[in-house]
XYZ file of C-alpha atoms in Angstrom:
620
model
C -12.314 -16.655 9.397
C -14.285 -19.541 10.212
C -16.045 -17.353 13.145
C -16.264 -14.140 14.384
C -13.385 -13.295 17.170
C -13.425 -9.622 19.444
C -10.810 -7.098 17.747
C -11.919 -4.348 20.949
C -12.329 -6.024 24.692
C -14.160 -3.210 26.107
C -12.770 -4.149 30.301
C -14.129 -2.367 33.174
C -14.829 0.433 31.079
C -11.193 0.243 28.676
C -10.879 -0.188 25.456
C -7.500 -2.436 23.875
C -7.089 -4.237 20.805
C -7.185 -8.441 21.221
C -3.465 -9.214 19.708
C -5.188 -12.196 17.701
C -7.093 -10.342 16.091
C -4.861 -7.815 14.703
C -2.707 -10.706 13.640
C -5.035 -11.907 11.457
C -5.852 -8.969 10.079
C -1.518 -7.920 9.501
C -1.951 -11.141 7.597
C -4.568 -10.118 5.037
C -3.440 -8.463 1.703
C -6.599 -7.561 -0.068
C -8.709 -4.839 0.424
C -11.123 -4.694 2.215
C -14.906 -2.813 2.211
C -15.747 -2.962 5.554
C -19.367 -3.047 7.119
C -19.942 -2.047 10.682
C -23.511 -1.781 13.076
C -24.511 -0.176 16.188
C -27.355 0.600 17.364
C -29.391 -0.254 20.948
C -28.672 -3.362 22.473
C -31.323 -6.494 22.438
C -32.101 -4.480 18.455
C -30.885 -7.729 16.359
C -27.785 -6.842 15.191
C -26.021 -9.768 15.311
C -28.500 -11.597 13.109
C -28.568 -8.499 10.278
C -24.202 -9.610 10.081
C -24.801 -13.370 10.309
C -26.994 -12.654 6.953
C -24.567 -10.546 5.747
C -21.784 -13.188 6.448
C -24.504 -16.095 5.060
C -24.317 -17.628 7.631
C -26.934 -18.751 10.222
C -24.534 -18.311 13.329
C -21.690 -16.955 13.781
C -22.321 -13.639 16.580
C -24.200 -14.216 19.618
C -27.116 -13.496 18.999
C -28.289 -13.802 22.382
C -32.628 -14.904 23.844
C -33.012 -12.557 26.970
C -32.513 -9.393 28.335
C -28.933 -9.120 28.691
C -26.363 -7.962 25.728
C -23.962 -10.532 24.335
C -21.861 -8.722 22.323
C -18.978 -6.831 24.156
C -16.688 -4.071 22.340
C -15.779 -4.836 18.977
C -16.701 -8.275 17.567
C -15.066 -9.393 13.830
C -15.267 -11.304 11.041
C -13.598 -11.882 7.743
C -15.167 -13.491 5.162
C -14.800 -13.150 1.021
C -17.096 -10.092 -0.260
C -19.218 -12.462 -2.812
C -19.599 -10.117 -5.485
C -16.340 -8.738 -5.536
C -12.834 -10.422 -6.211
C -9.772 -10.011 -4.165
C -11.840 -8.011 -1.737
C -12.227 -8.573 1.759
C -15.958 -8.531 3.628
C -15.067 -7.697 6.932
C -18.411 -7.199 9.152
C -18.079 -4.776 13.155
C -20.350 -6.392 15.125
C -20.530 -4.226 17.954
C -21.645 -3.506 21.807
C -25.240 -2.444 22.207
C -25.482 1.213 22.773
C -27.135 1.955 26.098
C -26.246 -1.317 28.068
C -28.116 -0.342 31.402
C -25.646 -2.975 32.572
C -22.756 -0.858 31.874
C -24.256 2.500 32.658
C -21.367 4.657 30.548
C -22.207 6.812 27.961
C -18.660 7.363 27.338
C -17.855 4.400 26.588
C -20.418 4.036 24.186
C -19.530 6.963 21.975
C -15.659 5.546 21.788
C -17.627 2.107 20.010
C -19.515 4.406 17.828
C -17.297 6.417 17.300
C -14.323 3.315 16.270
C -17.194 2.327 14.568
C -17.789 5.084 11.850
C -13.791 5.734 11.502
C -13.564 1.521 10.582
C -16.249 1.097 8.464
C -16.954 2.201 5.066
C -20.736 1.875 5.211
C -22.074 1.940 8.650
C -25.683 0.276 9.633
C -27.677 1.970 12.470
C -30.250 -0.472 13.791
C -33.693 0.048 15.379
C -37.120 -1.181 16.527
C -39.953 0.138 15.438
C -39.935 3.607 13.881
C -37.803 6.362 13.053
C -39.798 8.776 16.381
C -37.644 11.499 17.793
C -36.633 9.091 20.098
C -35.266 6.844 18.498
C -33.258 9.593 16.610
C -32.366 11.495 19.449
C -30.870 7.799 20.937
C -28.217 8.425 17.856
C -27.235 11.412 19.922
C -23.213 10.585 20.232
C -24.031 11.753 16.394
C -23.318 15.029 17.765
C -20.340 14.460 19.765
C -18.572 12.851 16.271
C -16.388 16.706 16.338
C -15.448 16.502 19.707
C -14.386 12.841 19.344
C -13.075 12.848 15.633
C -11.045 15.187 13.872
C -10.074 15.169 10.345
C -6.905 16.509 10.080
C -4.063 17.420 12.575
C -3.858 20.621 13.488
C -6.805 20.439 15.081
C -6.982 17.488 16.830
C -6.262 19.015 20.136
C -9.448 21.290 20.165
C -12.909 20.397 20.668
C -13.877 23.411 18.383
C -15.655 21.785 15.482
C -14.386 25.995 13.947
C -11.157 24.617 14.043
C -11.903 21.965 11.564
C -11.086 24.035 8.026
C -14.125 23.190 5.746
C -16.932 22.537 8.096
C -19.134 19.166 8.069
C -17.606 18.939 4.732
C -14.179 17.568 5.376
C -16.402 14.915 7.448
C -18.627 13.860 4.326
C -15.501 12.995 2.561
C -14.153 10.414 4.371
C -17.400 8.762 6.746
C -19.033 5.600 5.688
C -22.735 6.198 4.104
C -25.170 5.568 6.370
C -27.852 2.447 6.124
C -30.485 2.652 8.867
C -31.933 -0.204 9.429
C -35.684 -0.315 11.229
C -36.491 -3.770 12.503
C -40.218 -5.263 13.937
C -41.708 -2.160 11.719
C -45.705 -2.682 11.477
C -47.037 0.733 10.215
C -48.346 1.631 6.828
C -45.198 3.659 4.841
C -47.882 6.859 4.367
C -47.098 10.457 4.757
C -50.292 13.294 5.005
C -51.908 9.929 2.655
C -49.193 9.470 0.233
C -47.273 6.046 0.223
C -43.877 6.864 0.041
C -40.717 4.842 0.202
C -38.264 4.240 2.687
C -35.789 6.566 2.046
C -38.805 9.097 1.343
C -39.567 8.157 4.974
C -36.503 8.187 6.217
C -35.504 12.149 5.072
C -38.830 12.926 6.144
C -38.063 11.585 9.630
C -35.076 13.951 9.075
C -36.538 17.295 8.202
C -35.854 19.858 10.227
C -37.926 21.669 12.190
C -38.285 26.558 11.812
C -37.758 28.901 14.092
C -35.585 29.534 17.046
C -35.554 27.782 19.972
C -33.898 25.498 22.588
C -36.615 22.635 21.965
C -36.013 23.497 18.223
C -32.481 23.757 18.754
C -32.230 20.844 20.315
C -34.784 18.700 18.329
C -33.059 19.989 15.236
C -29.205 19.121 16.157
C -28.822 15.239 15.511
C -30.925 15.482 12.538
C -28.495 18.037 11.158
C -25.755 16.497 12.651
C -26.825 13.053 10.239
C -27.205 15.332 7.504
C -24.543 17.246 7.203
C -21.502 14.225 7.798
C -22.699 11.041 5.816
C -22.818 11.284 2.826
C -25.135 9.053 1.777
C -27.857 7.554 3.715
C -30.498 4.644 2.238
C -33.357 2.955 4.401
C -34.496 -0.492 5.117
C -37.824 -1.284 7.373
C -37.723 -5.103 8.071
C -41.737 -6.312 9.359
C -40.836 -9.233 12.451
C -39.651 -11.866 11.366
C -41.532 -14.343 13.528
C -43.637 -14.564 16.117
C -42.933 -13.045 19.831
C -42.598 -16.730 20.875
C -40.341 -17.877 18.214
C -37.630 -14.552 18.701
C -35.581 -16.172 21.255
C -34.651 -19.474 18.849
C -34.267 -16.849 15.606
C -30.280 -18.521 15.305
C -31.470 -21.530 15.168
C -35.106 -21.343 12.982
C -35.112 -22.312 9.885
C -35.225 -19.210 7.198
C -38.097 -20.539 5.483
C -40.030 -20.541 8.852
C -39.448 -16.416 8.842
C -41.693 -14.331 7.564
C -42.076 -14.090 3.336
C -41.417 -10.324 3.995
C -39.331 -10.214 6.896
C -36.944 -12.229 3.724
C -37.382 -10.485 1.342
C -36.585 -7.588 2.855
C -33.174 -8.336 3.896
C -32.156 -10.161 0.694
C -32.621 -6.560 -0.434
C -30.196 -5.058 2.118
C -27.501 -7.594 1.694
C -27.454 -7.024 -1.924
C -27.437 -3.086 -1.195
C -24.597 -3.967 1.452
C -23.163 -5.712 -1.152
C -23.080 -3.610 -3.953
C -22.747 -0.562 -2.407
C -20.032 -0.503 0.016
C -17.008 1.108 -1.016
C -13.880 -0.386 -0.325
C -12.722 1.255 2.827
C -10.376 4.408 2.135
C -8.779 7.102 3.875
C -7.701 10.770 4.494
C -5.819 11.053 0.462
C -8.167 8.367 -1.436
C -6.370 5.493 -0.159
C -7.694 2.140 -0.468
C -7.055 -0.103 2.540
C -6.145 -3.563 2.584
C -6.826 -5.863 6.062
C -3.031 -5.742 7.105
C -3.810 -1.343 7.054
C -7.219 -2.058 8.988
C -5.260 -3.420 11.907
C -2.235 -0.672 11.651
C -6.085 1.830 12.773
C -7.461 -0.153 14.773
C -4.707 0.223 16.935
C -3.593 3.572 16.141
C -6.950 4.747 16.794
C -7.533 2.302 20.296
C -3.516 3.391 21.509
C -5.023 7.376 21.242
C -8.929 6.762 22.965
C -6.483 4.817 25.704
C -4.978 8.184 25.997
C -7.243 10.112 26.599
C -6.817 12.073 23.732
C -9.209 12.639 20.146
C -8.133 9.950 16.863
C -7.207 12.131 14.319
C -8.112 10.383 10.209
C -4.533 12.862 8.917
C -2.130 11.269 12.232
C -3.212 7.896 11.884
C -2.755 7.776 8.134
C 0.744 9.824 8.190
C 1.573 6.922 11.169
C 0.105 4.203 9.371
C 1.940 5.743 6.219
C 5.324 5.268 8.184
C 5.565 1.809 8.639
C 3.724 0.666 5.517
C 6.094 2.676 2.986
C 9.238 1.080 5.874
C 7.445 -1.953 4.796
C 7.638 -1.312 1.373
C 10.800 -0.738 0.884
C 11.969 -4.171 2.214
C 9.333 -5.845 -0.022
C 10.079 -4.550 -2.977
C 13.640 -5.504 -1.571
C 12.828 -8.830 -0.864
C 11.770 -9.093 -4.716
C 14.569 -8.015 -6.292
C 16.914 -10.175 -4.437
C 14.507 -13.301 -5.281
C 14.679 -12.208 -8.301
C 18.042 -11.883 -8.825
C 19.165 -15.202 -7.080
C 18.818 -17.104 -10.872
C 20.977 -14.967 -11.936
C 23.293 -15.224 -9.582
C 23.879 -18.715 -9.259
C 25.368 -18.721 -12.994
C 28.596 -16.305 -11.957
C 30.536 -15.167 -14.285
C 27.845 -14.384 -16.329
C 28.583 -11.525 -19.408
C 27.143 -7.780 -18.568
C 24.486 -8.291 -19.987
C 23.185 -11.089 -19.089
C 23.408 -9.311 -15.194
C 22.239 -6.466 -16.780
C 18.881 -7.606 -18.004
C 17.985 -9.416 -14.731
C 19.220 -6.096 -12.767
C 16.703 -4.586 -14.997
C 13.935 -6.779 -14.727
C 14.177 -7.359 -11.208
C 14.019 -3.702 -10.826
C 11.128 -3.090 -12.041
C 9.313 -6.312 -10.108
C 10.623 -4.790 -6.948
C 8.967 -0.930 -8.234
C 5.998 -2.479 -8.827
C 5.881 -4.500 -5.057
C 6.921 -0.992 -3.686
C 4.387 0.491 -5.360
C 1.430 -1.440 -4.517
C 2.126 -1.146 -1.140
C 3.193 2.163 -0.221
C 1.078 5.469 -0.198
C 1.501 9.134 0.502
C 5.356 8.753 0.089
C 4.938 12.493 -0.571
C 8.688 13.569 -0.986
C 9.669 10.193 -2.446
C 12.008 9.322 0.379
C 10.869 5.718 0.531
C 11.323 5.396 -2.909
C 14.905 6.866 -2.866
C 15.161 4.126 -0.610
C 14.544 1.943 -2.060
C 16.761 2.884 -5.475
C 19.573 3.624 -3.147
C 19.308 -0.020 -1.571
C 18.893 -2.217 -4.931
C 21.652 0.057 -6.171
C 24.198 -1.050 -3.124
C 22.971 -4.969 -2.996
C 23.492 -4.434 -7.221
C 26.776 -3.595 -7.101
C 27.244 -5.627 -4.671
C 26.297 -8.380 -7.053
C 28.663 -6.591 -9.457
C 31.769 -6.991 -7.933
C 30.970 -10.966 -6.772
C 30.149 -11.286 -10.524
C 33.736 -9.687 -11.305
C 35.519 -11.920 -8.287
C 33.951 -15.280 -10.163
C 35.001 -13.762 -13.436
C 38.798 -13.436 -12.128
C 38.261 -16.661 -10.615
C 37.925 -19.276 -13.744
C 39.657 -16.901 -15.590
C 42.909 -17.218 -13.206
C 42.482 -20.786 -13.455
C 41.310 -21.378 -16.830
C 45.013 -19.744 -17.974
C 46.401 -22.035 -14.903
C 45.451 -24.456 -16.943
C 46.052 -23.949 -20.316
C 49.707 -22.695 -19.416
C 50.173 -25.830 -17.802
C 51.885 -27.521 -20.298
C 53.982 -24.659 -21.659
C 55.385 -24.033 -17.585
C 56.618 -27.690 -17.694
C 58.360 -27.192 -20.373
C 60.108 -24.005 -19.153
C 61.677 -27.109 -16.539
C 62.702 -29.531 -19.250
C 64.105 -26.341 -20.835
C 62.487 -27.108 -24.292
C 62.669 -22.787 -24.854
C 65.653 -23.026 -24.226
C 67.520 -24.522 -27.370
C 67.933 -22.538 -30.238
C 64.720 -21.174 -32.150
C 63.089 -21.596 -29.064
C 61.558 -18.172 -28.145
C 59.386 -18.963 -31.880
C 58.893 -21.984 -30.449
C 57.390 -20.614 -26.888
C 55.476 -17.691 -28.612
C 54.162 -20.460 -31.605
C 52.410 -22.012 -27.857
C 51.486 -18.607 -26.226
C 49.101 -17.735 -29.237
C 47.797 -21.238 -29.363
C 46.945 -21.303 -25.472
C 46.157 -17.339 -25.325
C 43.764 -18.445 -28.990
C 42.211 -21.550 -26.482
C 41.579 -18.807 -24.078
C 39.588 -16.703 -26.083
C 37.468 -19.491 -27.193
C 36.064 -20.622 -24.035
C 32.771 -19.066 -23.354
C 31.173 -17.793 -20.316
C 34.685 -16.171 -18.474
C 32.397 -13.448 -17.254
C 33.236 -9.451 -17.029
C 36.712 -9.448 -16.667
C 37.999 -12.543 -18.924
C 40.811 -8.925 -20.672
C 41.243 -7.724 -17.783
C 42.761 -10.946 -16.244
C 44.099 -12.449 -19.506
C 46.279 -8.473 -19.507
C 47.329 -9.209 -15.860
C 48.810 -13.066 -17.086
C 50.447 -11.075 -20.783
C 51.472 -8.811 -18.336
C 53.431 -11.450 -16.048
C 54.488 -13.345 -18.883
C 56.866 -10.833 -20.362
C 59.565 -11.528 -18.035
C 60.000 -15.194 -18.880
C 59.400 -14.220 -22.754
C 62.292 -11.889 -22.614
C 64.648 -13.949 -20.939
C 63.647 -16.883 -23.632
C 64.370 -14.188 -26.336
C 67.431 -12.781 -24.993
C 68.688 -16.360 -24.678
C 67.628 -17.259 -28.660
C 70.911 -17.886 -29.460
C 69.308 -18.362 -33.030
C 68.435 -14.501 -33.214
C 70.522 -11.841 -34.452
C 70.596 -8.676 -32.084
C 68.410 -6.494 -34.247
C 65.789 -9.130 -34.803
C 65.361 -9.523 -30.823
C 64.586 -5.617 -30.798
C 62.116 -6.334 -32.952
C 60.554 -9.125 -31.136
C 60.902 -6.761 -28.137
C 58.962 -3.541 -30.392
C 55.671 -6.164 -30.977
C 55.874 -7.696 -27.208
C 55.466 -4.249 -26.287
C 52.558 -3.586 -29.165
C 51.048 -6.675 -27.818
C 50.401 -5.949 -24.457
C 49.368 -2.241 -25.646
C 46.441 -3.933 -27.671
C 45.914 -6.094 -24.963
C 45.602 -3.299 -22.042
C 43.482 -1.401 -25.004
C 40.365 -5.071 -24.591
C 41.203 -4.382 -20.750
C 40.657 -0.280 -20.795
C 37.423 -0.628 -23.350
C 36.220 -3.963 -21.344
C 36.047 -1.676 -18.209
C 35.002 1.285 -20.234
C 31.809 -0.824 -21.921
C 31.700 -2.121 -18.249
C 31.163 0.925 -16.698
C 28.747 2.438 -19.146
C 26.247 -0.232 -19.044
C 26.021 0.071 -15.205
C 25.200 4.080 -15.981
C 22.651 3.138 -18.286
C 20.967 0.624 -15.725
C 21.426 3.110 -13.647
C 19.797 5.495 -15.835
C 16.475 3.355 -16.410
C 16.144 2.000 -13.263
C 15.493 5.141 -12.431
C 13.479 6.775 -15.636
C 11.187 3.319 -14.542
C 10.715 4.451 -11.386
C 9.498 7.726 -11.585
C 6.884 6.705 -14.335
C 5.899 4.331 -11.664
C 5.802 6.807 -9.211
C 4.187 9.290 -11.868
C 1.087 7.135 -12.358
C 0.860 6.206 -8.822
C 0.666 10.027 -7.814
C -2.316 9.874 -10.607
C -4.547 7.989 -9.781
C -4.517 8.688 -6.041
C -5.531 12.016 -7.088
C -8.209 10.578 -9.479
C -9.050 8.809 -6.106
C -9.060 11.924 -4.376
C -10.670 14.476 -6.831
C -13.669 11.515 -6.360
C -14.082 11.733 -3.109
C -13.587 15.752 -3.175
C -16.869 15.811 -6.083
C -18.784 13.061 -3.814
C -18.285 15.557 -0.989
C -19.623 17.943 -2.549
C -22.420 17.046 -4.299
C -23.587 15.439 -1.379
C -23.198 19.210 0.225
C -24.928 20.600 -2.770
C -27.471 18.555 -2.432
C -28.461 19.462 1.121
C -28.399 22.828 0.342
C -31.036 22.657 -2.530
C -33.224 20.834 0.023
C -32.713 23.216 2.825
C -33.243 26.324 0.834
C -36.351 23.843 -0.758
C -37.481 23.417 3.093
C -37.186 27.170 3.438
C -34.478 27.093 5.634
C -32.902 29.657 4.113
C -30.652 31.163 6.931
C -28.773 27.019 7.240
C -28.437 27.084 3.506
C -26.666 30.279 3.860
C -24.235 29.140 5.946
C -24.016 26.078 4.131
C -23.261 27.590 1.123
C -20.720 29.473 2.681
C -18.942 26.055 3.898
C -19.448 25.199 0.534
C -16.501 27.586 -0.503
C -14.184 27.357 2.620
C -14.405 23.386 0.859
C -13.755 24.233 -2.165
C -10.668 26.613 -1.928
C -8.878 24.313 0.608
C -9.518 20.657 -0.469
C -9.185 21.919 -5.024
C -8.442 19.045 -6.594
C -4.919 19.175 -7.235
C -3.907 22.124 -5.294
C -1.791 19.218 -3.709
C -0.979 17.572 -6.707
C 0.080 18.362 -10.822
C 3.464 20.881 -10.046
C 3.657 19.268 -7.006
C 4.826 16.236 -8.634
C 7.379 18.663 -10.892
C 8.396 20.738 -7.940
C 8.950 18.174 -5.353
C 8.897 14.572 -6.039
C 11.266 14.300 -9.337
C 13.580 16.738 -8.186
C 14.388 14.588 -4.811
C 13.698 11.398 -5.898
C 16.491 12.205 -8.378
C 19.244 13.797 -6.256
C 18.289 10.211 -4.149
C 18.823 8.034 -7.227
C 22.437 9.897 -8.647
C 23.816 9.160 -5.037
C 22.989 5.789 -5.832
C 24.561 6.034 -9.048
C 27.819 7.536 -7.507
C 27.979 4.640 -4.882
C 27.353 2.280 -7.302
C 30.262 3.999 -9.606
C 32.662 4.658 -6.610
C 32.296 0.560 -5.525
C 33.057 -0.081 -8.936
C 35.946 1.972 -8.702
C 37.168 1.605 -6.057
C 37.209 -2.552 -6.739
C 39.599 -1.612 -10.744
C 41.367 0.149 -8.280
C 41.919 -2.587 -5.377
C 43.096 -5.033 -8.635
C-alpha cells in the first residue's frame, strides 16, 4: 500500500466501513500485526504512525488547530522484521475534537481501536497528570462497549462477564503510552526512574474510600486491569515551536537528537514486541480476517448493539471456513487436472494423484479454517472431494471403455472381413478362427494403458463373439460331434475364466477406492488433531499470559497496601482459573466430539463413493 486509506469513515456522527479499504484487506492473506494510535486531537499521533511506516509523509499531520484525521485511517506495509507478516497501522480520529462535540462517537472510535489492534498506543502531551489520565475516560466505559462472551453481549453489567477483568486481559492489546513534548526530569522523591516506573507511579491507586478517591482510582484501575502489558515512552519536543507546523517536511537530521533517539527506540519496541493480532481462541488473524472483523464490529455499532468478541469470531469463522472448503476443493481439482488429461489410467495412478491432491487440499483447508469445532466444514470438504473423485473414477472408466472398445474393433476388423469372405466356413475354419481370435486377444493384452475396464470390456467382447464362434464351430465339417462338444466346454471355461478376471479387476478397483478413503480419512484426522493441539497451545499461552498479569497486579496491590482490592482480585483470579482452565474444551473434546462426527461424515462420503461405483457397474 503506497499511502494510507480511510478504513472507517465518520460522517455526521455515524461510522461506516469504506468498501475499497475492506477490499484491500480481503486480498491480504498474510498474518497481521495491528498497531493503533489514539489520543487527543492535535497531539502528533500521525507523525508516530508515519515513523512506524518508515515514511516522512503519509498520514496527514496538519499544521493548524483543526483535526485532520476523521474516522480511522489504515496503512498496510511489510513488517520490517517479521517475514510473511504485514504491519497494519491505524491512525484514529483525535479524541475530544471541539468541532465534533460527541463523546459517544469518541468512545466507539476508542473501542474499535482496541478491538482491532494488537498494540494500542495512547498519545498525549506534557506529563501523566490527573488530566491526562482522565482523558482516558473511555477505558472505564469499555465493559459497556465491548463484550467477550455472547451470553453477556446483551447486558451492560460488568459482573456478567465470567472471570471478570481477566477475560479482557486475555484478548486486549498491549498498551503503550507515548508522552509528547515532555520537559520534566524523570525523578520521583529525588530518585531517577525509568519511563515505565514513571507510568506505574502515575497509575498508583489512592487508599481510602470516598467519591473523590473513587473517581481518581477508576480510570487508573481500569488501565491496570484491562491491558496485559504496559510500556511508556517520553518524547522531548522535536524542534522549535516555529518549526512544528512544518514537521512533515523537515529532514530527520534537523530534529532534536534526543527526540530522534526516543523515536527510534519506540519503533524498535513496536517492531519487536507487538504480537500478531489474535482473536478469542488464540487464532492468528490475517488481513482478510481483519476485514471481516472490521465489517462485523462497525455493523454491530451502527445497529446500536455492543460488539462481542465471541460473536465476531463465530461470524468470521463461518465465512472463513466455507471459504476454506471452497479453497481446499479448488486445490484438489487443480491437482487432479494433470491425471485427468491422461485418462484412461490405471487405478494405482489415479489413486496416487488423488491421495496427493487430497493431502494438499486438506493442508489448504487447515491453513485457512479455524474454530471448526465439530468438524462440520472438514466433513463438507471430505464429501465434496469424495464426490469429485467418484466423478473422476467414472470418467476414467468411461475413457477406458471407449479406448478398449475402439481397440477391439480395430483388432477384430480383419477377422470380420474374413467372415464376410467365408474364410471360416470351410473345413478347419473353426481352428483357424480360434487361432486368429487368440492372436487378436494377445495383441489386445499387449496394448499398454487400457485403463481400469480392460478385462471387463474384453469379457463383454468375447461374450458377444461366443454366438459367432459357436456358429463357425457347428458349421465345421472337419470336426466330429464329440470334438465339437469338447470345444464347446472349452469355450465355456474360457468365458468363465474371463468373467473371473473382470470380477477380480472390479474387486481390486473397489478395494483400492476404499483404501483411498481410509487413508484420506486418517490424513484428515491427523491434520485436524495437529491443528487443534496447536490452537490449544495458543489458548494456553493466552491464558497464562493473562493469569500472570492479574497475579502481578494482585501482588502490586498488596505491596501498596490495597488489601481489599487485592482480595477482590484474588477471587477474580480464582473464577478465571475455573472458567478458563486450559484443556477444558480440548483434550477429551478432540476424542469425544470431533473424531466420531468426522468419521461419520467420511463414512458417508465412502458410502456415496461406493454407491456411484456400483451404480455404474450395474448400468453396464
